[in-house]
Coordinates of C-alpha atoms in Angstrom, one line a residue:
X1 CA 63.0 98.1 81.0
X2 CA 61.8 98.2 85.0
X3 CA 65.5 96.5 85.6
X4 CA 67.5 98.8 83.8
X5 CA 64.9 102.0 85.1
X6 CA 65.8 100.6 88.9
X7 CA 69.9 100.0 88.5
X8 CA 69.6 103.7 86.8
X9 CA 67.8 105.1 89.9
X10 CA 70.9 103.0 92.2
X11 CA 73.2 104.9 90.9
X12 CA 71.4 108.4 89.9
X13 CA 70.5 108.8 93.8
X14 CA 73.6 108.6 95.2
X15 CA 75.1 110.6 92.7
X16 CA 72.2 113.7 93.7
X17 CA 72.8 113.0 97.1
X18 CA 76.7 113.3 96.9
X19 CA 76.3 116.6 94.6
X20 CA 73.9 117.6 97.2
X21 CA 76.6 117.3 100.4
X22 CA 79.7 119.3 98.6
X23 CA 77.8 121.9 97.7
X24 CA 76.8 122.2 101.1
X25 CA 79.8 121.9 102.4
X26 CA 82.1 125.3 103.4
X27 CA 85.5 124.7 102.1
X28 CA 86.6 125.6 105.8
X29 CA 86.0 121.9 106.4
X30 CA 88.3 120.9 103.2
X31 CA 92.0 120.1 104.4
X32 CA 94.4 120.0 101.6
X33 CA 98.3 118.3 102.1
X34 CA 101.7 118.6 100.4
X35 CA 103.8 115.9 100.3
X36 CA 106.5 115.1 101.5
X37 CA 107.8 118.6 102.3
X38 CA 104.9 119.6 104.7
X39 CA 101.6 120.6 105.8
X40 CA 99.1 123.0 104.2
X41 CA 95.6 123.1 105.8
X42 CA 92.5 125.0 105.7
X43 CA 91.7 126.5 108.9
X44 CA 88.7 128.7 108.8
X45 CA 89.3 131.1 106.0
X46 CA 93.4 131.0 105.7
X47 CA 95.7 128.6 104.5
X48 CA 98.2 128.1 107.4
X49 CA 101.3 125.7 106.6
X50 CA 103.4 124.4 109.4
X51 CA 106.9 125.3 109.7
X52 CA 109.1 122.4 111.2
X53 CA 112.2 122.1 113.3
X54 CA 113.2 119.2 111.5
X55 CA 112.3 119.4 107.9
X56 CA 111.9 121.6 105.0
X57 CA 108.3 123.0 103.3
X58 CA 107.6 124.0 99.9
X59 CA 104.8 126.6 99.9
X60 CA 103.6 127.1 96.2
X61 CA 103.7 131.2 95.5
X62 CA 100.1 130.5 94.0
X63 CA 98.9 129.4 97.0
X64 CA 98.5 133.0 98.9
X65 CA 96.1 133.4 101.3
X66 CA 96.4 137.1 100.6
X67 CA 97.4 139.1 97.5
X68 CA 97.4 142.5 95.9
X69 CA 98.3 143.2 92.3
X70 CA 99.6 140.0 91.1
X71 CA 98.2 136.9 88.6
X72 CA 99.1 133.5 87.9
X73 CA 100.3 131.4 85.0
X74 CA 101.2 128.0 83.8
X75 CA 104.9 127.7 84.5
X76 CA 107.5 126.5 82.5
X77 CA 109.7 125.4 85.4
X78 CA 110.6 121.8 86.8
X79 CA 107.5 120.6 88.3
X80 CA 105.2 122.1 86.4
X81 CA 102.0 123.9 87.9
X82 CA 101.7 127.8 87.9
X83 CA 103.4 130.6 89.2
X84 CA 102.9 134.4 90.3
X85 CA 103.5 137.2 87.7
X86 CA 102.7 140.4 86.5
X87 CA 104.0 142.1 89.7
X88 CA 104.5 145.8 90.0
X89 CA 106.3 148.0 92.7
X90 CA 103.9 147.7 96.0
X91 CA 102.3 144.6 95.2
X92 CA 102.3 141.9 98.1
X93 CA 101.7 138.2 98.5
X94 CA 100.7 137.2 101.7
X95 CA 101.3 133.4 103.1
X96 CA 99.9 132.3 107.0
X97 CA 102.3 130.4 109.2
X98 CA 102.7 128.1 111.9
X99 CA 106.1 127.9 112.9
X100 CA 106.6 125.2 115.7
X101 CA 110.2 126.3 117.1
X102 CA 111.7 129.8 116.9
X103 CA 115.1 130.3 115.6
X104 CA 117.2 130.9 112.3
X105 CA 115.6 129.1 108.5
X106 CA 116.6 129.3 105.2
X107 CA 114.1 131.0 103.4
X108 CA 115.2 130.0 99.4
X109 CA 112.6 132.0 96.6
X110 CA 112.0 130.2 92.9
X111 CA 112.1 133.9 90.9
X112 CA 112.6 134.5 86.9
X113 CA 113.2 137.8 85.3
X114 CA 113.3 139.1 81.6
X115 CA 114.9 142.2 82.1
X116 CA 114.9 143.5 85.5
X117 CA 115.9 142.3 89.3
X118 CA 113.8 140.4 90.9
X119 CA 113.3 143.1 93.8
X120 CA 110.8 142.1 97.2
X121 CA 110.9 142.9 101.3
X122 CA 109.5 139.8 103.4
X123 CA 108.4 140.0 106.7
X124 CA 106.9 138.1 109.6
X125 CA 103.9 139.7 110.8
X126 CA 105.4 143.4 111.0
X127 CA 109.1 142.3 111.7
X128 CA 111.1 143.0 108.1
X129 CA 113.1 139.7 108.0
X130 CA 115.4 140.9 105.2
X131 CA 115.1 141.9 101.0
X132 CA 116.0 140.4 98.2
X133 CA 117.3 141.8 94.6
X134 CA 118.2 139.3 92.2
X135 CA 119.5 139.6 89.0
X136 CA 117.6 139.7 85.8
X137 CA 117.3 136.0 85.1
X138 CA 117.3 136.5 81.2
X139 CA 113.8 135.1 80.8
X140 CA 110.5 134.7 82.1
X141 CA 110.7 131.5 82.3
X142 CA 114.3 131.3 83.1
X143 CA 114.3 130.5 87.0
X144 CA 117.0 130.3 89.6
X145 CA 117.0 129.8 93.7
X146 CA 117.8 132.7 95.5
X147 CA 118.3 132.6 99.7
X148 CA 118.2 134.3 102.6
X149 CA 118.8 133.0 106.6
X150 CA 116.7 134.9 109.0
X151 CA 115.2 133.8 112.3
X152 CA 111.7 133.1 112.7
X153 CA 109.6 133.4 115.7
X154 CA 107.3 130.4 116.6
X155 CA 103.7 130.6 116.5
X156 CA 101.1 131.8 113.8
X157 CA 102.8 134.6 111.6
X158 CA 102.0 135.7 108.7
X159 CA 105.2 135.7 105.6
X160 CA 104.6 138.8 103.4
X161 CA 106.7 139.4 100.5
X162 CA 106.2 143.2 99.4
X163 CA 107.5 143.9 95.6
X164 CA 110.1 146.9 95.6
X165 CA 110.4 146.6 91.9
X166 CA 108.4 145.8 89.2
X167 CA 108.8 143.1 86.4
X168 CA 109.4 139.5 87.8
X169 CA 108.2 136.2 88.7
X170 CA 108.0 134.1 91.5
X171 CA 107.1 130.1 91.6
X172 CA 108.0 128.4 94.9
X173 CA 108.9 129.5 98.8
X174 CA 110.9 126.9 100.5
X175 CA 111.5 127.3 104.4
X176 CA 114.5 125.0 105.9
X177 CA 115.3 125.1 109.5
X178 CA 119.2 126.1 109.6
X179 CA 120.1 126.5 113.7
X180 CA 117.0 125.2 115.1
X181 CA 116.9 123.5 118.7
X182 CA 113.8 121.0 118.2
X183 CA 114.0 120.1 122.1
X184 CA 117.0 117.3 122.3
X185 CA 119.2 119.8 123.0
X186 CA 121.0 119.9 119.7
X187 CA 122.5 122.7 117.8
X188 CA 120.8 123.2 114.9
X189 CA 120.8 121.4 111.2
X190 CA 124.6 121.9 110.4
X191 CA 125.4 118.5 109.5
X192 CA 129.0 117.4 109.2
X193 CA 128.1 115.2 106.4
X194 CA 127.5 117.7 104.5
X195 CA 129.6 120.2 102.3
X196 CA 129.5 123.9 103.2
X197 CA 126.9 124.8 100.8
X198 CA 124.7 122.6 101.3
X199 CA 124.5 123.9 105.7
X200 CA 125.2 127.6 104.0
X201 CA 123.3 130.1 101.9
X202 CA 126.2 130.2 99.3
X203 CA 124.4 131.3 96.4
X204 CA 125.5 134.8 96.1
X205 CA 129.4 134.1 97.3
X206 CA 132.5 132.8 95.1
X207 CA 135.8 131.9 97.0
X208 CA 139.5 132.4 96.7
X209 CA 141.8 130.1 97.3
X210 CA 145.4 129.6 99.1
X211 CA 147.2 129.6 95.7
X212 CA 145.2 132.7 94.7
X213 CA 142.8 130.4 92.4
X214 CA 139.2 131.2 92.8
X215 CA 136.3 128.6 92.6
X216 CA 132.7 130.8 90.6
X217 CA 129.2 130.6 92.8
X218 CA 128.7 127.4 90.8
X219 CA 130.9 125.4 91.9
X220 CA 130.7 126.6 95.3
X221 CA 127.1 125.8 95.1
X222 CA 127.9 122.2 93.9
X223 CA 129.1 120.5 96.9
X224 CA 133.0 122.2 96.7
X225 CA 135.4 121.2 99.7
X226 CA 139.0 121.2 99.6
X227 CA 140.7 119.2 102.2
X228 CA 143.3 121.3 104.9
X229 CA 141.5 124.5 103.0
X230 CA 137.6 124.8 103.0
X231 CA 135.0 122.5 104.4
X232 CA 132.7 121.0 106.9
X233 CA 134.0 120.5 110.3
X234 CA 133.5 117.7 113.2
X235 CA 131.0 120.0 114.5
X236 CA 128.9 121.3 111.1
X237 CA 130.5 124.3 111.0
X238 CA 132.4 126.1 108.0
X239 CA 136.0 125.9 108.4
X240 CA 138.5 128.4 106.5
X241 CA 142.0 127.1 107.1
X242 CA 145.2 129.2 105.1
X243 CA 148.9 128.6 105.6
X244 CA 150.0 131.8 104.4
X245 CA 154.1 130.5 103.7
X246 CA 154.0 129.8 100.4
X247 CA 150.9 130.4 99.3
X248 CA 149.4 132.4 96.6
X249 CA 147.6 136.2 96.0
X250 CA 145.6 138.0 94.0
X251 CA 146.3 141.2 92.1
X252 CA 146.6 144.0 94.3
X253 CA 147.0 141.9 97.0
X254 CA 150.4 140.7 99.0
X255 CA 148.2 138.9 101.5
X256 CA 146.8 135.3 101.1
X257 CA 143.4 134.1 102.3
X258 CA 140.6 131.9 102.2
X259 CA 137.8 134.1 101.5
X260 CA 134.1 135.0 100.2
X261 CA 133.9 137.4 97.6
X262 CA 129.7 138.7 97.7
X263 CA 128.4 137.9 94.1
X264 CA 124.5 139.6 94.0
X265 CA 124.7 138.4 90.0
X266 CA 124.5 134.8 91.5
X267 CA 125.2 132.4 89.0
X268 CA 124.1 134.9 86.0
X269 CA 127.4 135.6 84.6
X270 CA 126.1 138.6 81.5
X271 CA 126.5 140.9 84.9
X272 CA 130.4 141.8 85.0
X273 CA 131.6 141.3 88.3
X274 CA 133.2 144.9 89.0
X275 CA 131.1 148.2 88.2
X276 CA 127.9 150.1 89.6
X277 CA 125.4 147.1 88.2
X278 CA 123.4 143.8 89.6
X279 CA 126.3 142.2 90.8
X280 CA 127.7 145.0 93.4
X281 CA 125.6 147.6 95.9
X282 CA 126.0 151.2 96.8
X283 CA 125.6 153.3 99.6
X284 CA 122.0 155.5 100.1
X285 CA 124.1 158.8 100.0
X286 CA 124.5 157.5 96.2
X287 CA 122.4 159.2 93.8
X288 CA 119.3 157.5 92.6
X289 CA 120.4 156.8 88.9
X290 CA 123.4 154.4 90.6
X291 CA 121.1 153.2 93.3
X292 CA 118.6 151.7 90.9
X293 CA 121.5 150.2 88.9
X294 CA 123.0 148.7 91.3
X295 CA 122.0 145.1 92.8
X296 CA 121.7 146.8 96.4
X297 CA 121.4 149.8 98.7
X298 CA 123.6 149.9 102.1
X299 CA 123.7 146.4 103.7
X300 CA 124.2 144.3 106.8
X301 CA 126.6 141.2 107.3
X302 CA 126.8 139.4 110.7
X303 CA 128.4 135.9 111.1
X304 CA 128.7 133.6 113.9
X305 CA 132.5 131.6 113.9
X306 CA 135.3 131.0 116.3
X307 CA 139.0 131.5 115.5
X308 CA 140.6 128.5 116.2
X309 CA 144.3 129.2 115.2
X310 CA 146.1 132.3 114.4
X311 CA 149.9 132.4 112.9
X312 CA 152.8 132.6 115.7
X313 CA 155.5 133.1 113.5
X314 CA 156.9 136.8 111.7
X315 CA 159.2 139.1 111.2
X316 CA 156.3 141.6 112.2
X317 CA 155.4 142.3 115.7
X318 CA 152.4 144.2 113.9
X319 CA 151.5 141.1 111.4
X320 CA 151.8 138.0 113.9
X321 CA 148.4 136.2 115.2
X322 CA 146.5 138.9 113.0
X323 CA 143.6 138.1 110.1
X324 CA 140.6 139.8 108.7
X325 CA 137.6 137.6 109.2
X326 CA 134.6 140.5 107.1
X327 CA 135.2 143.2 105.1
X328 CA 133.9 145.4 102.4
X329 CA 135.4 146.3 99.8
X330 CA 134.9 149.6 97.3
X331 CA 136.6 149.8 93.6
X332 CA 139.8 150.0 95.1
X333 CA 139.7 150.6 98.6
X334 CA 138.2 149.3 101.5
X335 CA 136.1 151.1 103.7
X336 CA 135.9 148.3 106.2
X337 CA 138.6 145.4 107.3
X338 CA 137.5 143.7 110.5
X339 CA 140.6 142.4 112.7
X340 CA 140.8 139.5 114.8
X341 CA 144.5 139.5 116.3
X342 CA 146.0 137.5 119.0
X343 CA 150.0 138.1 120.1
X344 CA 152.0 135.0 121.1
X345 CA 151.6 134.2 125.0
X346 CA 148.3 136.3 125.0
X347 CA 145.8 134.2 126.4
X348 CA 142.6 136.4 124.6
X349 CA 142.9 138.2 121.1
X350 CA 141.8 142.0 120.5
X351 CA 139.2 143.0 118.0
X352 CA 139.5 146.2 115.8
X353 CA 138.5 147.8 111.9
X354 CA 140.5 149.8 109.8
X355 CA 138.7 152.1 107.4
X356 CA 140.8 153.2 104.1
X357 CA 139.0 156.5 102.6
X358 CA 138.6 157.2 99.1
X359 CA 141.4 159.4 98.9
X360 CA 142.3 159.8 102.3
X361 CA 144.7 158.2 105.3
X362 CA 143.6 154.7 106.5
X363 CA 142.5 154.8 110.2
X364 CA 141.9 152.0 113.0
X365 CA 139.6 151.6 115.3
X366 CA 140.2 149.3 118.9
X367 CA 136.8 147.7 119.9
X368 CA 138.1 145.0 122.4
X369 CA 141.3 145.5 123.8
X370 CA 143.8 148.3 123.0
X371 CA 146.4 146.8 120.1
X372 CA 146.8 149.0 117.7
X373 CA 147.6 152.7 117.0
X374 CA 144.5 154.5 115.2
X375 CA 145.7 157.4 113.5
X376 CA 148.8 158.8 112.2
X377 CA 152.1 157.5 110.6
X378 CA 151.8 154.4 112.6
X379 CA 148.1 153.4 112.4
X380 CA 147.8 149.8 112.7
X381 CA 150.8 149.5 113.9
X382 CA 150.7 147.0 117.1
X383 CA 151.6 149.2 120.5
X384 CA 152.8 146.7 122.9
X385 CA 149.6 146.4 124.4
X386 CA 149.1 143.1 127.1
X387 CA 146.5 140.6 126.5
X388 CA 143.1 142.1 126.7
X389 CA 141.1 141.1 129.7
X390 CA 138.0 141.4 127.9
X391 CA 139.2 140.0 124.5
X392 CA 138.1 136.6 122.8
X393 CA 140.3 133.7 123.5
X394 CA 140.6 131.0 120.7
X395 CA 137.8 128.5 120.1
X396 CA 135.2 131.0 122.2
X397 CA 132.2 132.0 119.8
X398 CA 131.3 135.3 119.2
X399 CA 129.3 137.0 116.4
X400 CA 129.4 140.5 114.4
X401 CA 127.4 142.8 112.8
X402 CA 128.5 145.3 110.2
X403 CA 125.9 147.8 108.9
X404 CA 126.0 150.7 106.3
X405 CA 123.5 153.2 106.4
X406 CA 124.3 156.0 104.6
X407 CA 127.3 157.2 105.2
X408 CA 127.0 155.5 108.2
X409 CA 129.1 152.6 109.5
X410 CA 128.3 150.2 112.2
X411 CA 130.0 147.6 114.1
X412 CA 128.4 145.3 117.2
X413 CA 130.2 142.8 118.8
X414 CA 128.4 139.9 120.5
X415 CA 129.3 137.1 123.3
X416 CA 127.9 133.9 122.8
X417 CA 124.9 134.2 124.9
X418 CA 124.0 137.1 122.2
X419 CA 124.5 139.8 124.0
X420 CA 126.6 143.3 122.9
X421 CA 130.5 143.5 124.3
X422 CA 131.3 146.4 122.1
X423 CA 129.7 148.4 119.7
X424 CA 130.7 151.7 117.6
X425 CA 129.9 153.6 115.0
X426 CA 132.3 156.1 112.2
X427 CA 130.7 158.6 109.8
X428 CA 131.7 158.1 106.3
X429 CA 131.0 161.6 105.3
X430 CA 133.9 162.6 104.0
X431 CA 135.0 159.0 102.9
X432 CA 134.1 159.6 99.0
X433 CA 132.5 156.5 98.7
X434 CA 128.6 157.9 97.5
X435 CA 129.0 156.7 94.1
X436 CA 131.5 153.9 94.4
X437 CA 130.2 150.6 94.3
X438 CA 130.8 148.0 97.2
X439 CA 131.1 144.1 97.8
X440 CA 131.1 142.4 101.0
X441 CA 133.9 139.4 101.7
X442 CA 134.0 137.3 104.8
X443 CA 136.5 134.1 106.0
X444 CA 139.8 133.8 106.7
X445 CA 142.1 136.9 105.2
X446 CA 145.7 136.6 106.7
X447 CA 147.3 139.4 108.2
X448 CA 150.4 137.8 107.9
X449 CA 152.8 137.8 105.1
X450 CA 156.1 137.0 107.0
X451 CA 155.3 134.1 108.2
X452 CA 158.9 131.8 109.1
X453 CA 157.3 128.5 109.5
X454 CA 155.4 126.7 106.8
X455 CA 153.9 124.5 109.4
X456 CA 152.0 128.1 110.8
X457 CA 148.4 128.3 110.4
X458 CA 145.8 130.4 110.4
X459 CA 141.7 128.8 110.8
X460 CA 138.4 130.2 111.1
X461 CA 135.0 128.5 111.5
X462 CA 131.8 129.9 111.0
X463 CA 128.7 128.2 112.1
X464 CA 126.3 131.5 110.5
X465 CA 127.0 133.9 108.1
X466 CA 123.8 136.2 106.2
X467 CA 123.9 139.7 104.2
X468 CA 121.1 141.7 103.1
X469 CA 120.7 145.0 100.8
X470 CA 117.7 147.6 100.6

C-alpha cells in the first residue's frame, strides 16, 4: 500500500498546487485568441481586439466588454456558439478596439428577426459611424449579413451598437478593411480579381441592365459581372458601362442605364419592393405611423467614381455627354437626379440636380459650371455655356454627398484630395413628398436617348459607394 499511498501523493500535490495558482491568478493575466480572423486579448479589465489593414476580424456579439439590457443564447446559426438577444429600444453592446490604420472598413452584422427590423446606431467612441434597419428576417433563428462602409479612426476606440428598436438578435461583427493604406503606398483592398460584390457592400442594391433586365440582390451578391456592362476594373474599381443605341428601358422610362436600385428588404423577398414598408424609407417630415413602417428615416449617399466616357453623338444639344450618376427616387417622381454632363470639345464637364416635385414643375440646379437653364419652360435645357473652368474633366476623381433631412436636401461636391468645390442646399417644403416613400439609385443612368452611333458609350467607375437611414 506505501507504493500506491506515494504515486497517489505524486500526482495529488501537483494537482493542489496547480488548483492553488489559477485561482490565484487575475484573469487580467489570461490572453485569449481567435483564429484565423484576428486577435482578441485581455488587457486589464477590457477585451480589446485589433483591427488590421490587411485582414478581416470576427468579433463574437457575446463577447462585449460592455452591455446593458441584453442576454445570450445557444444559436442556431452556422458555427454554432451563442448569440445576443432579448434586446429592447436603448440597450447597447459595447466592444473595445485597436484599430492599427485609419481609414474606410466594412463593418458586416450576423442579425435574425421574428417579426420586426433589426434596428441599432454604432459608433466609435462618440462619432455615430452610421445605423442600421434590417428587415424582419422571418425567424429567430433565421440569420442574414447585413453591411455598412464607414471609416474608422486608428487607435483604441470603443464600437458601440445602441438598439433603436426592439425585438432582434445579433450573433457576429465582422470588420474588413475596404480603402485602407497599410504603408506601401497602395490604394486600399479593391482587388481586380474580384467581382464587384465581393470589393462592395451590395447587400441592399439590385441592378438594371442595358436591355432593361434586372439582376435581384442575390445574384448581385453572388459574384455577378457582365462583360462590356458591369464589373471589376484594371484598377478594383466598379465599372458601369451602357451603350444607350439600341438598348433597352424600363416602364416609365425612355432612358437606358446601368443602375442600382436601393433594396433595404435585402434578400427577404415577403417585403414588396414598392410601398411605405421595410424595403423603402421616408422623409422625417413624415408622420410617425409611416416612419416606423418604413425600413428608414431621411438618408445619406456619397460615392467616390470617375467618369470615364460620356456619349458624343445626338440629335440633342441638351442630351449629348449627359448621365445621372445618384438619384432618389419617390412613387413616381424624383426629388433628386444628379447630372454629370460634358459637351463635345469641352475639355471639363459641369455638375448639376434636377428636383421634380410632387405635383409641381421640375427645376435644375448648376453646381459646377453654368449648363443648364433652372427654371421655366426650358429648364434643363443646355444654354450654350463654354467649358467650365472649374468643372471635372474625364478620368479625374471626385466624390458626392447627398443628404435628406427633413424636408431638407443637401448636395456637397468634393475634389479628390477631399475637400468641398461646391455645395448647396433646396428646401423641400412645398415638394409633397412627407408621406411618399423614397429609394436611392446610383451608376450609370444615360441622359441620352438619341444617340446616332452604336459604337457611343457612356462609363462610370466607382471605387466607394455607402447609404445610411435613421
Amino acid at each position: 500500500m506505501k507504493p500506491f499511498l506515494k504515486k497517489t501523493k505524486q500526482i495529488i500535490l501537483p494537482l493542489l498546487l496547480l488548483m492553488f495558482i489559477i485561482n490565484s491568478c487575475s484573469t487580467d493575466e489570461i490572453t485569449t485568441v481567435e483564429e484565423p480572423t484576428g486577435k482578441t486579448e485581455n488587457t486589464g479589465s477590457m477585451l480589446r481586439t485589433t483591427v488590421s489593414a490587411s485582414s478581416s476580424v470576427i468579433i463574437q456579439a457575446e463577447n462585449y466588454d460592455n452591455m446593458s439590457g441584453v442576454q445570450t443564447e445557444n444559436t442556431q446559426d452556422s458555427g454554432g456558439g451563442q448569440n445576443v438577444g432579448w434586446i429592447d429600444t436603448d440597450d447597447y453592446l459595447e466592444y473595445d478596439l485597436n484599430v492599427s490604420t485609419s481609414g474606410s472598413y466594412k463593418i458586416e452584422f450576423r442579425v435574425a428577426s421574428r417579426t420586426n427590423t433589426s434596428k441599432f446606431n454604432f459608433f466609435q467612441d462618440g462619432t455615430k459611424l452610421s445605423n442600421v434597419n434590417k428587415a424582419s428576417t422571418g425567424g429567430w433563428q433565421n440569420w442574414v449579413t447585413t453591411a455598412k462602409t464607414v471609416t474608422l479612426s486608428s487607435g483604441n476606440s470603443t464600437l458601440k451598437l445602441l438598439a433603436t428598436g426592439s425585438g432582434w438578435n445579433i450573433n457576429w461583427i465582422k470588420i474588413t478593411p475596404v480603402d485602407v493604406d497599410s504603408g506601401g503606398g497602395g490604394t486600399g483592398s479593391l482587388d481586380p480579381n474580384k467581382a464587384p460584390s465581393e470589393n462592395f457592400d451590395l447587400s441592399t442594391w439590385k441592378i438594371t441592365l442595358s436591355s432593361g433586365s434586372e439582376k435581384s440582390v442575390s445574384e448581385l451578391n453572388n459574384g455577378y459581372e457582365l462583360s462590356n456592362q458591369f464589373y471589376t476594373g484594371s484598377d478594383g474599381g466598379m465599372v458601369f458601362k451602357n451603350y444607350p443605341l439600341g438598348s433597352g428601358t424600363t416602364t416609365n422610362s425612355t432612358y437606358s442605364r446601368v443602375e442600382f436600385r436601393e433594396m433595404l428588404r435585402g434578400t427577404n423577398t415577403s417585403i414588396s419592393t414598392s410601398g411605405i414598408n421595410g424595403n423603402n424609407w421616408v422623409f422625417s417630415s413624415s408622420n410617425s405611423t409611416n416612419e416606423n413602417k418604413a425600413g428608414g428615416v431621411d438618408g445619406i449617399l456619397e460615392g467616390t467614381l470617375k467618369v470615364n466616357r460620356v456619349t458624343t453623338t445626338s440629335g440633342s444639344t441638351s442630351q449629348v455627354g449627359r448621365i445621372i450618376i445618384g438619384q432618389i427616387h419617390a412613387s413616381g417622381d424624383e426629388p433628386l437626379r444628379l447630372y454629370y454632363h460634358k459637351q463635345p470639345g469641352h475639355s471639363k464637364g459641369a455638375i448639376y440636380f434636377a428636383h421634380e416635385p410632387n405635383g409641381g414643375d421640375e427645376v435644375f440646379e448648376n453646381m459646377i459650371g453654368n449648363y443648364v437653364t433652372e427654371t421655366g419652360d426650358s429648364a434643363g435645357d443646355y444654354t450654350g455655356a463654354g467649358s467650365p473652368s472649374n468643372g471635372i474633366a474625364l478620368n479625374e476623381t471626385f466624390s458626392y454627398k447627398v443628404q435628406v433631412n427633413g424636408n431638407t436636401l443637401s448636395v456637397t461636391l468634393y475634389n479628390s484630395g477631399g475637400s468641398t468645390i461646391a455645395s448647396t442646399t433646396y428646401n423641400m417644403s412645398n415638394s409633397n413628398f412627407a408621406n411618399d416613400w423614397m429609394y436611392f439609385k446610383a451608376g450609370l443612368y444615360s441622359g441620352n436617348k438619341t444617340v446616332s452611333s452604336s459604337s457611343d458609350y457612356e462609363q462610370v467607375t466607382f471605387y466607394s459607394l455607402s447609404k445610411s437611414h435613421n
